[in-house]
mmCIF file of C-alpha atoms in Angstrom:
data_model
loop_
_atom_site.group_PDB
_atom_site.id
_atom_site.type_symbol
_atom_site.label_atom_id
_atom_site.label_comp_id
_atom_site.label_asym_id
_atom_site.label_seq_id
_atom_site.Cartn_x
_atom_site.Cartn_y
_atom_site.Cartn_z
ATOM 1 C CA ALA Y 1 58.542 172.788 165.415
ATOM 2 C CA ARG Y 2 57.264 172.062 168.851
ATOM 3 C CA SER Y 3 54.522 169.391 169.168
ATOM 4 C CA ARG Y 4 51.378 170.420 170.846
ATOM 5 C CA THR Y 5 50.376 168.638 174.502
ATOM 6 C CA VAL Y 6 47.114 167.047 174.306
ATOM 7 C CA GLY Y 7 47.080 165.748 178.103
ATOM 8 C CA GLU Y 8 48.522 163.865 180.812
ATOM 9 C CA LEU Y 9 47.541 161.261 183.151
ATOM 10 C CA LEU Y 10 49.468 161.275 186.165
ATOM 11 C CA ALA Y 11 50.038 158.356 188.394
ATOM 12 C CA PRO Y 12 49.111 159.124 192.199
ATOM 13 C CA THR Y 13 52.182 159.722 194.290
ATOM 14 C CA SER Y 14 52.057 159.158 198.439
ATOM 15 C CA PRO Y 15 54.578 160.595 200.909
ATOM 16 C CA PHE Y 16 56.304 156.806 201.037
ATOM 17 C CA ASP Y 17 56.273 156.134 197.297
ATOM 18 C CA LYS Y 18 59.546 155.289 196.097
ATOM 19 C CA LYS Y 19 60.816 156.357 192.769
ATOM 20 C CA CYS Y 20 62.380 152.991 192.322
ATOM 21 C CA GLY Y 21 59.689 150.602 190.670
ATOM 22 C CA ARG Y 22 57.647 153.350 189.300
ATOM 23 C CA GLU Y 23 59.064 153.004 186.008
ATOM 24 C CA ASN Y 24 56.314 153.095 182.990
ATOM 25 C CA TRP Y 25 57.725 150.245 180.812
ATOM 26 C CA THR Y 26 54.686 150.086 178.398
ATOM 27 C CA VAL Y 27 51.677 151.804 177.078
ATOM 28 C CA ALA Y 28 49.053 150.679 174.617
ATOM 29 C CA PHE Y 29 46.025 151.417 172.497
ATOM 30 C CA ALA Y 30 43.410 148.738 171.983
ATOM 31 C CA PRO Y 31 43.155 147.846 168.251
ATOM 32 C CA ASP Y 32 39.760 149.427 167.998
ATOM 33 C CA GLY Y 33 40.533 152.621 169.657
ATOM 34 C CA SER Y 34 38.347 152.012 172.733
ATOM 35 C CA TYR Y 35 40.679 151.553 175.405
ATOM 36 C CA PHE Y 36 44.109 152.761 176.306
ATOM 37 C CA ALA Y 37 46.382 150.818 178.907
ATOM 38 C CA TRP Y 38 49.566 151.687 180.836
ATOM 39 C CA SER Y 39 51.721 150.400 183.651
ATOM 40 C CA GLN Y 40 51.544 152.781 186.650
ATOM 41 C CA GLY Y 41 54.587 151.002 188.138
ATOM 42 C CA HIS Y 42 54.811 148.611 190.927
ATOM 43 C CA ARG Y 43 52.180 146.145 189.700
ATOM 44 C CA ILE Y 44 49.331 147.991 188.925
ATOM 45 C CA VAL Y 45 47.879 148.453 185.163
ATOM 46 C CA LYS Y 46 45.525 151.208 184.556
ATOM 47 C CA LEU Y 47 42.894 150.625 181.814
ATOM 48 C CA VAL Y 48 40.591 153.648 180.851
ATOM 49 C CA PRO Y 49 38.121 154.334 177.840
ATOM 50 C CA TRP Y 50 40.164 156.365 175.503
ATOM 51 C CA SER Y 51 37.218 158.548 174.316
ATOM 52 C CA GLN Y 52 36.328 159.425 178.132
ATOM 53 C CA CYS Y 53 40.200 160.239 178.342
ATOM 54 C CA LEU Y 54 40.072 162.650 175.345
ATOM 55 C CA ASN Y 55 36.904 164.231 176.965
ATOM 56 C CA ASN Y 56 38.641 164.915 180.238
ATOM 57 C CA PHE Y 57 41.561 166.346 178.122
ATOM 58 C CA LEU Y 58 39.007 168.953 176.578
ATOM 59 C CA LEU Y 59 37.040 169.583 179.539
ATOM 60 C CA HIS Y 60 39.912 170.114 182.158
ATOM 61 C CA GLY Y 61 42.675 171.044 180.217
ATOM 62 C CA THR Y 62 45.687 168.900 179.950
ATOM 63 C CA LYS Y 63 45.851 167.730 183.773
ATOM 64 C CA ASN Y 64 44.168 164.627 184.713
ATOM 65 C CA VAL Y 65 45.078 162.799 188.043
ATOM 66 C CA ALA Y 66 44.618 159.376 187.022
ATOM 67 C CA ASN Y 67 42.708 158.139 190.100
ATOM 68 C CA SER Y 68 40.525 160.963 190.456
ATOM 69 C CA ILE Y 69 37.765 159.318 188.031
ATOM 70 C CA SER Y 70 38.432 155.937 188.769
ATOM 71 C CA ILE Y 71 35.964 153.149 189.257
ATOM 72 C CA ARG Y 72 37.147 150.150 191.159
ATOM 73 C CA LEU Y 73 35.286 147.213 189.915
ATOM 74 C CA SER Y 74 34.252 144.201 191.981
ATOM 75 C CA ARG Y 75 35.320 140.894 190.423
ATOM 76 C CA GLN Y 76 31.985 139.567 190.227
ATOM 77 C CA ASN Y 77 30.701 142.415 188.402
ATOM 78 C CA SER Y 78 30.732 140.651 184.898
ATOM 79 C CA ASP Y 79 27.078 141.017 183.200
ATOM 80 C CA SER Y 80 26.842 141.758 179.607
ATOM 81 C CA SER Y 81 25.477 145.383 180.120
ATOM 82 C CA GLN Y 82 29.179 146.417 181.245
ATOM 83 C CA LYS Y 83 30.185 145.484 177.884
ATOM 84 C CA ASN Y 84 27.951 148.312 176.253
ATOM 85 C CA LYS Y 85 29.606 151.066 178.517
ATOM 86 C CA PRO Y 86 33.400 151.102 178.638
ATOM 87 C CA CYS Y 87 34.531 151.060 182.384
ATOM 88 C CA GLU Y 88 37.910 152.280 183.746
ATOM 89 C CA HIS Y 89 39.738 149.435 185.678
ATOM 90 C CA ILE Y 90 42.840 149.231 188.009
ATOM 91 C CA ILE Y 91 44.314 145.769 187.787
ATOM 92 C CA ASP Y 92 46.932 144.505 190.336
ATOM 93 C CA CYS Y 93 49.012 142.067 188.137
ATOM 94 C CA GLY Y 94 50.863 140.720 191.262
ATOM 95 C CA ASP Y 95 54.403 141.652 190.143
ATOM 96 C CA ILE Y 96 56.319 144.497 188.193
ATOM 97 C CA VAL Y 97 54.857 144.805 184.766
ATOM 98 C CA TRP Y 98 56.808 145.196 181.639
ATOM 99 C CA SER Y 99 55.111 144.540 178.905
ATOM 100 C CA LEU Y 100 51.071 144.871 177.781
ATOM 101 C CA ALA Y 101 49.464 144.194 174.499
ATOM 102 C CA PHE Y 102 45.530 144.500 173.588
ATOM 103 C CA GLY Y 103 44.134 141.467 171.535
ATOM 104 C CA SER Y 104 40.802 141.207 169.941
ATOM 105 C CA SER Y 105 39.117 137.734 168.245
ATOM 106 C CA VAL Y 106 37.770 137.646 165.090
ATOM 107 C CA PRO Y 107 35.212 134.524 165.786
ATOM 108 C CA GLU Y 108 35.777 133.402 161.933
ATOM 109 C CA LYS Y 109 39.790 132.493 162.539
ATOM 110 C CA GLN Y 110 40.132 129.086 163.621
ATOM 111 C CA SER Y 111 42.562 128.053 166.507
ATOM 112 C CA ARG Y 112 45.562 126.567 164.908
ATOM 113 C CA CYS Y 113 45.081 123.630 167.540
ATOM 114 C CA VAL Y 114 42.172 121.199 165.395
ATOM 115 C CA ASN Y 115 41.771 118.485 168.125
ATOM 116 C CA ILE Y 116 39.865 120.859 170.497
ATOM 117 C CA GLU Y 117 36.471 120.391 171.040
ATOM 118 C CA TRP Y 118 35.904 122.235 174.350
ATOM 119 C CA HIS Y 119 37.206 125.335 175.807
ATOM 120 C CA ARG Y 120 37.038 127.332 178.991
ATOM 121 C CA PHE Y 121 36.708 130.365 177.260
ATOM 122 C CA LYS Y 122 34.285 131.561 174.632
ATOM 123 C CA PHE Y 123 36.016 134.157 172.294
ATOM 124 C CA GLY Y 124 32.996 136.012 170.799
ATOM 125 C CA GLN Y 125 32.635 139.032 168.617
ATOM 126 C CA ASP Y 126 33.220 141.437 171.086
ATOM 127 C CA GLN Y 127 36.172 139.571 173.030
ATOM 128 C CA LEU Y 128 38.851 142.095 173.847
ATOM 129 C CA LEU Y 129 41.929 140.945 175.684
ATOM 130 C CA LEU Y 130 44.701 142.594 177.569
ATOM 131 C CA ALA Y 131 47.846 140.498 177.928
ATOM 132 C CA THR Y 132 50.583 141.399 181.004
ATOM 133 C CA GLY Y 133 54.124 140.257 180.884
ATOM 134 C CA LEU Y 134 55.718 140.349 184.544
ATOM 135 C CA ASN Y 135 58.916 140.318 186.187
ATOM 136 C CA ASN Y 136 58.486 136.889 187.267
ATOM 137 C CA GLY Y 137 58.195 135.476 183.833
ATOM 138 C CA ARG Y 138 54.413 134.919 183.866
ATOM 139 C CA ILE Y 139 51.998 136.317 181.482
ATOM 140 C CA LYS Y 140 48.459 137.346 182.725
ATOM 141 C CA ILE Y 141 45.613 137.813 180.309
ATOM 142 C CA TRP Y 142 42.460 139.992 181.340
ATOM 143 C CA ASP Y 143 39.146 140.528 180.117
ATOM 144 C CA VAL Y 144 39.213 144.171 179.084
ATOM 145 C CA TYR Y 145 35.542 144.668 179.686
ATOM 146 C CA THR Y 146 35.332 143.141 183.040
ATOM 147 C CA GLY Y 147 38.709 143.260 184.453
ATOM 148 C CA LYS Y 148 38.624 139.475 185.264
ATOM 149 C CA LEU Y 149 41.677 137.454 184.981
ATOM 150 C CA LEU Y 150 41.158 134.749 182.363
ATOM 151 C CA LEU Y 151 44.734 132.826 182.148
ATOM 152 C CA ASN Y 152 47.907 132.816 183.820
ATOM 153 C CA LEU Y 153 50.476 131.508 181.256
ATOM 154 C CA MET Y 154 53.559 130.214 182.840
ATOM 155 C CA ASP Y 155 56.573 128.939 180.868
ATOM 156 C CA HIS Y 156 59.247 131.814 180.597
ATOM 157 C CA THR Y 157 61.843 131.438 183.297
ATOM 158 C CA GLU Y 158 63.083 135.300 183.160
ATOM 159 C CA VAL Y 159 61.157 138.881 182.752
ATOM 160 C CA VAL Y 160 58.631 139.112 179.778
ATOM 161 C CA ARG Y 161 59.974 141.996 178.218
ATOM 162 C CA ASP Y 162 57.247 142.501 175.324
ATOM 163 C CA LEU Y 163 54.161 140.991 174.096
ATOM 164 C CA THR Y 164 52.463 141.169 170.634
ATOM 165 C CA PHE Y 165 49.162 139.758 169.149
ATOM 166 C CA ALA Y 166 48.958 138.910 165.655
ATOM 167 C CA PRO Y 167 46.794 141.388 163.976
ATOM 168 C CA ASP Y 168 44.547 138.883 162.070
ATOM 169 C CA GLY Y 169 42.214 138.345 164.994
ATOM 170 C CA SER Y 170 43.508 134.615 165.381
ATOM 171 C CA LEU Y 171 44.440 135.591 169.411
ATOM 172 C CA ILE Y 172 47.943 134.476 168.630
ATOM 173 C CA LEU Y 173 50.120 135.832 170.999
ATOM 174 C CA VAL Y 174 54.038 136.245 171.148
ATOM 175 C CA SER Y 175 56.138 137.120 174.138
ATOM 176 C CA ALA Y 176 59.770 137.927 174.173
ATOM 177 C CA SER Y 177 61.983 137.269 177.279
ATOM 178 C CA ARG Y 178 65.242 137.682 178.989
ATOM 179 C CA ASP Y 179 65.374 133.979 179.028
ATOM 180 C CA LYS Y 180 66.717 134.599 175.220
ATOM 181 C CA THR Y 181 63.449 132.984 173.893
ATOM 182 C CA LEU Y 182 60.210 134.056 172.154
ATOM 183 C CA ARG Y 183 57.230 131.835 173.044
ATOM 184 C CA VAL Y 184 54.094 131.557 170.785
ATOM 185 C CA TRP Y 185 50.671 131.128 172.468
ATOM 186 C CA ASP Y 186 47.160 130.094 171.084
ATOM 187 C CA LEU Y 187 44.583 132.172 173.518
ATOM 188 C CA LYS Y 188 41.793 130.390 171.300
ATOM 189 C CA ASP Y 189 43.128 126.944 172.657
ATOM 190 C CA ASP Y 190 43.190 127.800 176.234
ATOM 191 C CA GLY Y 191 46.561 129.752 176.248
ATOM 192 C CA ASN Y 192 48.437 126.580 174.995
ATOM 193 C CA MET Y 193 51.789 127.180 174.096
ATOM 194 C CA MET Y 194 52.607 126.208 170.612
ATOM 195 C CA LYS Y 195 56.086 127.014 169.619
ATOM 196 C CA VAL Y 196 59.365 128.106 171.412
ATOM 197 C CA LEU Y 197 61.483 130.446 168.816
ATOM 198 C CA ARG Y 198 65.304 130.013 169.723
ATOM 199 C CA GLY Y 199 67.991 131.857 168.138
ATOM 200 C CA HIS Y 200 68.943 134.985 170.488
ATOM 201 C CA GLN Y 201 71.991 134.703 172.238
ATOM 202 C CA ASN Y 202 71.090 137.259 174.785
ATOM 203 C CA TRP Y 203 68.052 138.784 176.162
ATOM 204 C CA VAL Y 204 64.964 139.456 173.779
ATOM 205 C CA TYR Y 205 63.999 143.005 174.177
ATOM 206 C CA GLY Y 206 61.097 143.450 171.722
ATOM 207 C CA CYS Y 207 58.745 141.631 168.920
ATOM 208 C CA ALA Y 208 56.306 142.894 166.441
ATOM 209 C CA PHE Y 209 53.935 141.188 163.847
ATOM 210 C CA SER Y 210 53.989 142.327 160.369
ATOM 211 C CA PRO Y 211 50.272 143.497 159.423
ATOM 212 C CA ASP Y 212 49.413 140.420 157.780
ATOM 213 C CA SER Y 213 50.913 138.456 160.410
ATOM 214 C CA SER Y 214 52.797 136.257 158.273
ATOM 215 C CA ILE Y 215 56.257 137.851 159.707
ATOM 216 C CA LEU Y 216 57.451 138.416 163.335
ATOM 217 C CA CYS Y 217 60.606 140.597 164.091
ATOM 218 C CA SER Y 218 62.308 140.250 167.194
ATOM 219 C CA VAL Y 219 65.120 142.375 168.542
ATOM 220 C CA GLY Y 220 67.513 142.072 171.470
ATOM 221 C CA ALA Y 221 70.868 142.298 172.985
ATOM 222 C CA SER Y 222 74.099 141.818 170.945
ATOM 223 C CA LYS Y 223 72.728 144.009 167.808
ATOM 224 C CA ALA Y 224 70.214 141.246 167.094
ATOM 225 C CA VAL Y 225 67.376 141.751 164.680
ATOM 226 C CA PHE Y 226 65.629 138.609 163.474
ATOM 227 C CA LEU Y 227 62.751 138.001 161.069
ATOM 228 C CA TRP Y 228 60.700 134.752 161.312
ATOM 229 C CA ASP Y 229 57.895 133.078 159.069
ATOM 230 C CA MET Y 230 55.398 132.617 161.085
ATOM 231 C CA ASP Y 231 53.483 129.881 159.101
ATOM 232 C CA LYS Y 232 56.671 127.626 159.396
ATOM 233 C CA TYR Y 233 58.035 129.059 162.757
ATOM 234 C CA SER Y 234 61.515 129.325 161.192
ATOM 235 C CA MET Y 235 63.868 131.993 160.947
ATOM 236 C CA ILE Y 236 63.793 133.773 157.589
ATOM 237 C CA ARG Y 237 67.015 136.214 157.815
ATOM 238 C CA LYS Y 238 69.127 138.344 160.523
ATOM 239 C CA LEU Y 239 69.263 141.899 159.854
ATOM 240 C CA GLU Y 240 73.169 143.080 160.223
ATOM 241 C CA GLY Y 241 73.792 146.903 160.705
ATOM 242 C CA HIS Y 242 73.169 148.291 164.353
ATOM 243 C CA HIS Y 243 76.055 148.617 166.537
ATOM 244 C CA ASN Y 244 74.557 148.079 169.866
ATOM 245 C CA ASP Y 245 71.541 146.369 171.623
ATOM 246 C CA VAL Y 246 68.362 146.896 169.614
ATOM 247 C CA VAL Y 247 65.146 147.586 172.011
ATOM 248 C CA ALA Y 248 62.375 148.052 169.738
ATOM 249 C CA CYS Y 249 60.879 147.401 166.543
ATOM 250 C CA GLU Y 250 57.893 148.125 164.380
ATOM 251 C CA PHE Y 251 56.513 147.348 160.903
ATOM 252 C CA SER Y 252 54.744 150.014 158.957
ATOM 253 C CA PRO Y 253 50.969 149.801 158.289
ATOM 254 C CA ASP Y 254 51.606 148.134 154.683
ATOM 255 C CA GLY Y 255 54.291 145.906 155.835
ATOM 256 C CA ALA Y 256 56.703 147.287 153.337
ATOM 257 C CA LEU Y 257 59.042 148.906 155.892
ATOM 258 C CA LEU Y 258 60.336 147.981 159.432
ATOM 259 C CA ALA Y 259 61.827 150.495 162.047
ATOM 260 C CA THR Y 260 64.327 149.334 164.707
ATOM 261 C CA ALA Y 261 65.718 151.535 167.576
ATOM 262 C CA SER Y 262 68.977 150.754 169.241
ATOM 263 C CA TYR Y 263 71.389 152.058 171.953
ATOM 264 C CA ASP Y 264 73.575 152.874 169.125
ATOM 265 C CA THR Y 265 71.679 156.403 168.963
ATOM 266 C CA ARG Y 266 69.985 155.369 165.656
ATOM 267 C CA VAL Y 267 66.503 154.441 164.250
ATOM 268 C CA TYR Y 268 66.880 152.336 160.859
ATOM 269 C CA VAL Y 269 64.228 151.811 158.451
ATOM 270 C CA TRP Y 270 64.676 148.728 156.692
ATOM 271 C CA ASP Y 271 63.285 146.947 153.671
ATOM 272 C CA PRO Y 272 62.469 143.600 155.680
ATOM 273 C CA HIS Y 273 61.785 141.383 152.473
ATOM 274 C CA ILE Y 274 65.251 142.249 151.073
ATOM 275 C CA GLY Y 275 67.360 142.992 154.510
ATOM 276 C CA VAL Y 276 68.606 146.553 153.217
ATOM 277 C CA ILE Y 277 68.585 149.816 155.327
ATOM 278 C CA LEU Y 278 66.530 152.283 153.343
ATOM 279 C CA MET Y 279 66.683 155.227 155.873
ATOM 280 C CA GLU Y 280 68.618 155.996 159.013
ATOM 281 C CA PHE Y 281 67.479 158.469 161.920
ATOM 282 C CA GLY Y 282 70.395 159.618 164.112
ATOM 283 C CA HIS Y 283 69.852 161.312 167.412
ATOM 284 C CA LEU Y 284 73.584 162.142 167.981
ATOM 285 C CA PHE Y 285 75.711 164.664 165.686
ATOM 286 C CA PRO Y 286 77.950 163.555 164.582
ATOM 287 C CA PRO Y 287 77.074 159.858 164.910
ATOM 288 C CA PRO Y 288 79.395 157.837 166.916
ATOM 289 C CA THR Y 289 81.955 155.649 165.278
ATOM 290 C CA PRO Y 290 81.354 151.765 165.466
ATOM 291 C CA ILE Y 291 83.923 151.378 168.218
ATOM 292 C CA PHE Y 292 82.207 153.749 170.693
ATOM 293 C CA ALA Y 293 78.662 153.239 169.607
ATOM 294 C CA GLY Y 294 77.710 151.812 173.022
ATOM 295 C CA GLY Y 295 79.126 154.752 174.759
ATOM 296 C CA ALA Y 296 76.763 157.758 174.047
ATOM 297 C CA ASN Y 297 74.206 156.439 176.739
ATOM 298 C CA ASP Y 298 72.773 159.976 177.181
ATOM 299 C CA ARG Y 299 71.493 159.550 173.320
ATOM 300 C CA TRP Y 300 69.928 155.872 173.632
ATOM 301 C CA VAL Y 301 67.015 155.472 171.814
ATOM 302 C CA ARG Y 302 64.175 153.770 174.025
ATOM 303 C CA SER Y 303 61.431 153.162 171.775
ATOM 304 C CA VAL Y 304 59.928 153.575 168.023
ATOM 305 C CA SER Y 305 56.509 153.884 166.892
ATOM 306 C CA PHE Y 306 55.206 153.855 163.168
ATOM 307 C CA SER Y 307 52.293 155.994 162.604
ATOM 308 C CA HIS Y 308 49.285 154.569 160.623
ATOM 309 C CA ASP Y 309 49.730 157.024 157.909
ATOM 310 C CA GLY Y 310 52.690 155.495 156.956
ATOM 311 C CA LEU Y 311 54.647 158.366 156.411
ATOM 312 C CA HIS Y 312 55.665 159.360 160.227
ATOM 313 C CA ILE Y 313 57.878 157.689 162.792
ATOM 314 C CA ALA Y 314 58.343 158.552 166.309
ATOM 315 C CA SER Y 315 61.334 158.109 168.509
ATOM 316 C CA LEU Y 316 62.239 158.507 172.161
ATOM 317 C CA ALA Y 317 65.587 158.947 173.371
ATOM 318 C CA ASP Y 318 67.465 159.638 176.638
ATOM 319 C CA ASP Y 319 68.341 163.262 175.702
ATOM 320 C CA LYS Y 320 65.037 164.071 176.833
ATOM 321 C CA MET Y 321 63.302 164.569 173.542
ATOM 322 C CA VAL Y 322 60.477 162.891 171.688
ATOM 323 C CA ARG Y 323 60.957 163.351 167.807
ATOM 324 C CA PHE Y 324 58.706 162.807 164.875
ATOM 325 C CA TRP Y 325 60.261 162.141 161.608
ATOM 326 C CA ARG Y 326 58.910 161.723 158.004
ATOM 327 C CA ILE Y 327 60.101 159.035 156.236
ATOM 328 C CA ASP Y 328 61.514 161.068 153.341
ATOM 329 C CA GLU Y 329 63.231 163.496 155.434
ATOM 330 C CA ASP Y 330 66.436 163.360 157.312
ATOM 331 C CA TYR Y 331 65.940 165.784 160.439
ATOM 332 C CA PRO Y 332 62.828 165.606 162.882
ATOM 333 C CA VAL Y 333 59.643 167.610 161.878
ATOM 334 C CA GLN Y 334 58.559 168.021 165.370
ATOM 335 C CA VAL Y 335 59.879 167.536 168.735
ATOM 336 C CA ALA Y 336 58.718 167.683 172.219
ATOM 337 C CA PRO Y 337 60.701 167.418 175.801
ATOM 338 C CA LEU Y 338 60.168 164.584 177.880
ATOM 339 C CA ASN Y 339 62.247 163.395 180.890
ATOM 340 C CA ASN Y 340 62.988 159.750 181.640
ATOM 341 C CA GLY Y 341 60.702 158.371 178.599
ATOM 342 C CA LEU Y 342 60.690 154.652 178.069
ATOM 343 C CA CYS Y 343 57.903 153.848 175.601
ATOM 344 C CA CYS Y 344 55.936 155.519 173.032
ATOM 345 C CA THR Y 345 52.901 154.415 170.700
ATOM 346 C CA PHE Y 346 50.464 156.093 168.328
ATOM 347 C CA SER Y 347 46.777 156.048 168.923
ATOM 348 C CA THR Y 348 44.984 153.782 166.657
ATOM 349 C CA ASP Y 349 43.786 156.539 164.600
ATOM 350 C CA GLY Y 350 47.044 158.116 164.615
ATOM 351 C CA SER Y 351 46.270 161.492 165.875
ATOM 352 C CA VAL Y 352 47.952 161.108 169.013
ATOM 353 C CA LEU Y 353 51.342 159.839 170.544
ATOM 354 C CA ALA Y 354 51.395 158.605 174.162
ATOM 355 C CA ALA Y 355 54.898 158.323 175.961
ATOM 356 C CA GLY Y 356 55.255 156.607 179.310
ATOM 357 C CA GLN Y 357 57.776 158.020 181.877
ATOM 358 C CA ASP Y 358 57.841 157.472 185.713
ATOM 359 C CA GLY Y 359 54.295 155.833 186.003
ATOM 360 C CA SER Y 360 52.621 158.642 184.094
ATOM 361 C CA VAL Y 361 51.509 159.253 180.671
ATOM 362 C CA TYR Y 362 51.929 162.190 178.356
ATOM 363 C CA PHE Y 363 50.062 162.925 175.081
ATOM 364 C CA TRP Y 364 51.207 165.087 171.953
ATOM 365 C CA ALA Y 365 49.140 165.930 168.904
ATOM 366 C CA THR Y 366 51.157 164.199 166.027
ATOM 367 C CA PRO Y 367 52.116 166.135 162.768
ATOM 368 C CA LYS Y 368 49.357 166.693 160.545
ATOM 369 C CA GLN Y 369 49.889 165.396 157.018
ATOM 370 C CA VAL Y 370 47.286 164.773 154.069
ATOM 371 C CA SER Y 371 48.795 161.628 152.445
ATOM 372 C CA SER Y 372 49.359 162.082 148.634
ATOM 373 C CA LEU Y 373 47.230 159.856 146.376
ATOM 374 C CA GLN Y 374 50.632 158.337 145.307
ATOM 375 C CA HIS Y 375 51.550 157.368 148.686
ATOM 376 C CA LEU Y 376 48.079 155.885 149.432
ATOM 377 C CA CYS Y 377 48.629 153.934 145.838
ATOM 378 C CA ARG Y 378 51.955 152.723 147.228
ATOM 379 C CA MET Y 379 50.515 151.542 150.478
ATOM 380 C CA ALA Y 380 47.703 149.621 148.853
ATOM 381 C CA VAL Y 381 50.202 148.007 146.612
ATOM 382 C CA ARG Y 382 52.535 147.197 149.307
ATOM 383 C CA ARG Y 383 49.832 145.585 151.660
ATOM 384 C CA VAL Y 384 49.704 142.556 148.781
ATOM 385 C CA MET Y 385 52.945 142.778 147.445
ATOM 386 C CA PRO Y 386 56.616 141.712 148.669
ATOM 387 C CA THR Y 387 59.615 143.637 147.301
ATOM 388 C CA SER Y 388 60.529 140.808 144.914
ATOM 389 C CA LEU Y 389 57.178 141.017 143.224
ATOM 390 C CA VAL Y 390 57.102 144.712 142.922
ATOM 391 C CA LYS Y 391 60.635 144.532 141.237
ATOM 392 C CA ASN Y 392 59.320 142.295 138.736
ATOM 393 C CA LEU Y 393 56.246 144.491 137.751
ATOM 394 C CA PRO Y 394 56.282 145.751 134.122
ATOM 395 C CA ILE Y 395 56.498 149.179 135.084
ATOM 396 C CA PRO Y 396 59.112 151.987 134.566
ATOM 397 C CA SER Y 397 62.077 151.851 136.972
ATOM 398 C CA LYS Y 398 61.256 155.015 138.610
ATOM 399 C CA MET Y 399 57.785 153.602 139.734
ATOM 400 C CA VAL Y 400 59.469 150.522 141.151
ATOM 401 C CA GLU Y 401 61.682 152.846 143.331
ATOM 402 C CA PHE Y 402 58.909 154.711 144.480
ATOM 403 C CA LEU Y 403 57.131 151.572 145.297
ATOM 404 C CA CYS Y 404 59.983 150.087 147.344
ATOM 405 C CA TYR Y 405 60.355 153.114 149.416
ATOM 406 C CA GLN Y 406 63.736 153.974 147.522
ATOM 407 C CA ILE Y 407 62.883 157.527 146.543
#
């Protein structure tokens, strides 16, 4: 089935605008669904209220030139009334933007640094931050409501390729870089860098937190997939199975599954708790043999995203296709065409997939599926129980297999 186009946000072009530097490496939705952000290429990040975006799509059909409704805010406009009405922002980050992540704070979540009595920034109930990872190794933190720069984090020596906030509202940020390290920052402690995670022998391409913030997955060159314990900052295990660089990863909403995308033309779905591959989604048939797995570069998988229903995965490959998969089917249930796609992510409610390409963003309606009561119960159980505990439950073996996503 062909996916239905919802809309598009087109980056402005000028006669002198070179194609090089217009790459859109990253798109992101705010955790509460209020904002959408994407890198327009060069140094520019665009922030738009998501509801306003959807309304424009409904009013004007699919076309929406991004700058036609832009409101350029002065840096001084930071009064609280702005926070009630979401505004659009254009942010100049000063260097090419490779990664974006939204973070929202929960006041009850204390900083991990116990000795801090004074902060430059008060992170309150309605705080929403945008982290941008840059070509020069810097990470800039912006206030989404005002467009103001809050922090400039300098420690990486190479491109910051990916960013992820802990989902628990603690404002713990992890950055993945081409300098072969991951760094852990505490934004409630004025952006203090708490830890450097070392283990990758080559570039780190991506990182993702589990839904309970206890585990971090990081992926990179040389087939690397690492799992880290984020309480002890120690490596749990390395997942073996890919045949080429691994470029993207994401956990399922219940934390029971982990999807990884690789240049070996495959998306693997793992049980991260025991390190086994449960599913394989291939983008080349027949699949390349391991010795040639790096050669099929017109089928490299660039990005993967897990839907919030826990049933669907989206993947984006160099064969100019976006695919929607069900976790219990071997073939895509929907497809859509996209040239030069680099990144994709589901909206907060899972109804729309956004994919970035050459500074612009395209949106598709996602497959509609009413989750079965069985699946909803499975997700509820798996949110609180790792595989080892599920296997010890005094229940029939078929139920254990279902809870472990093995049937």
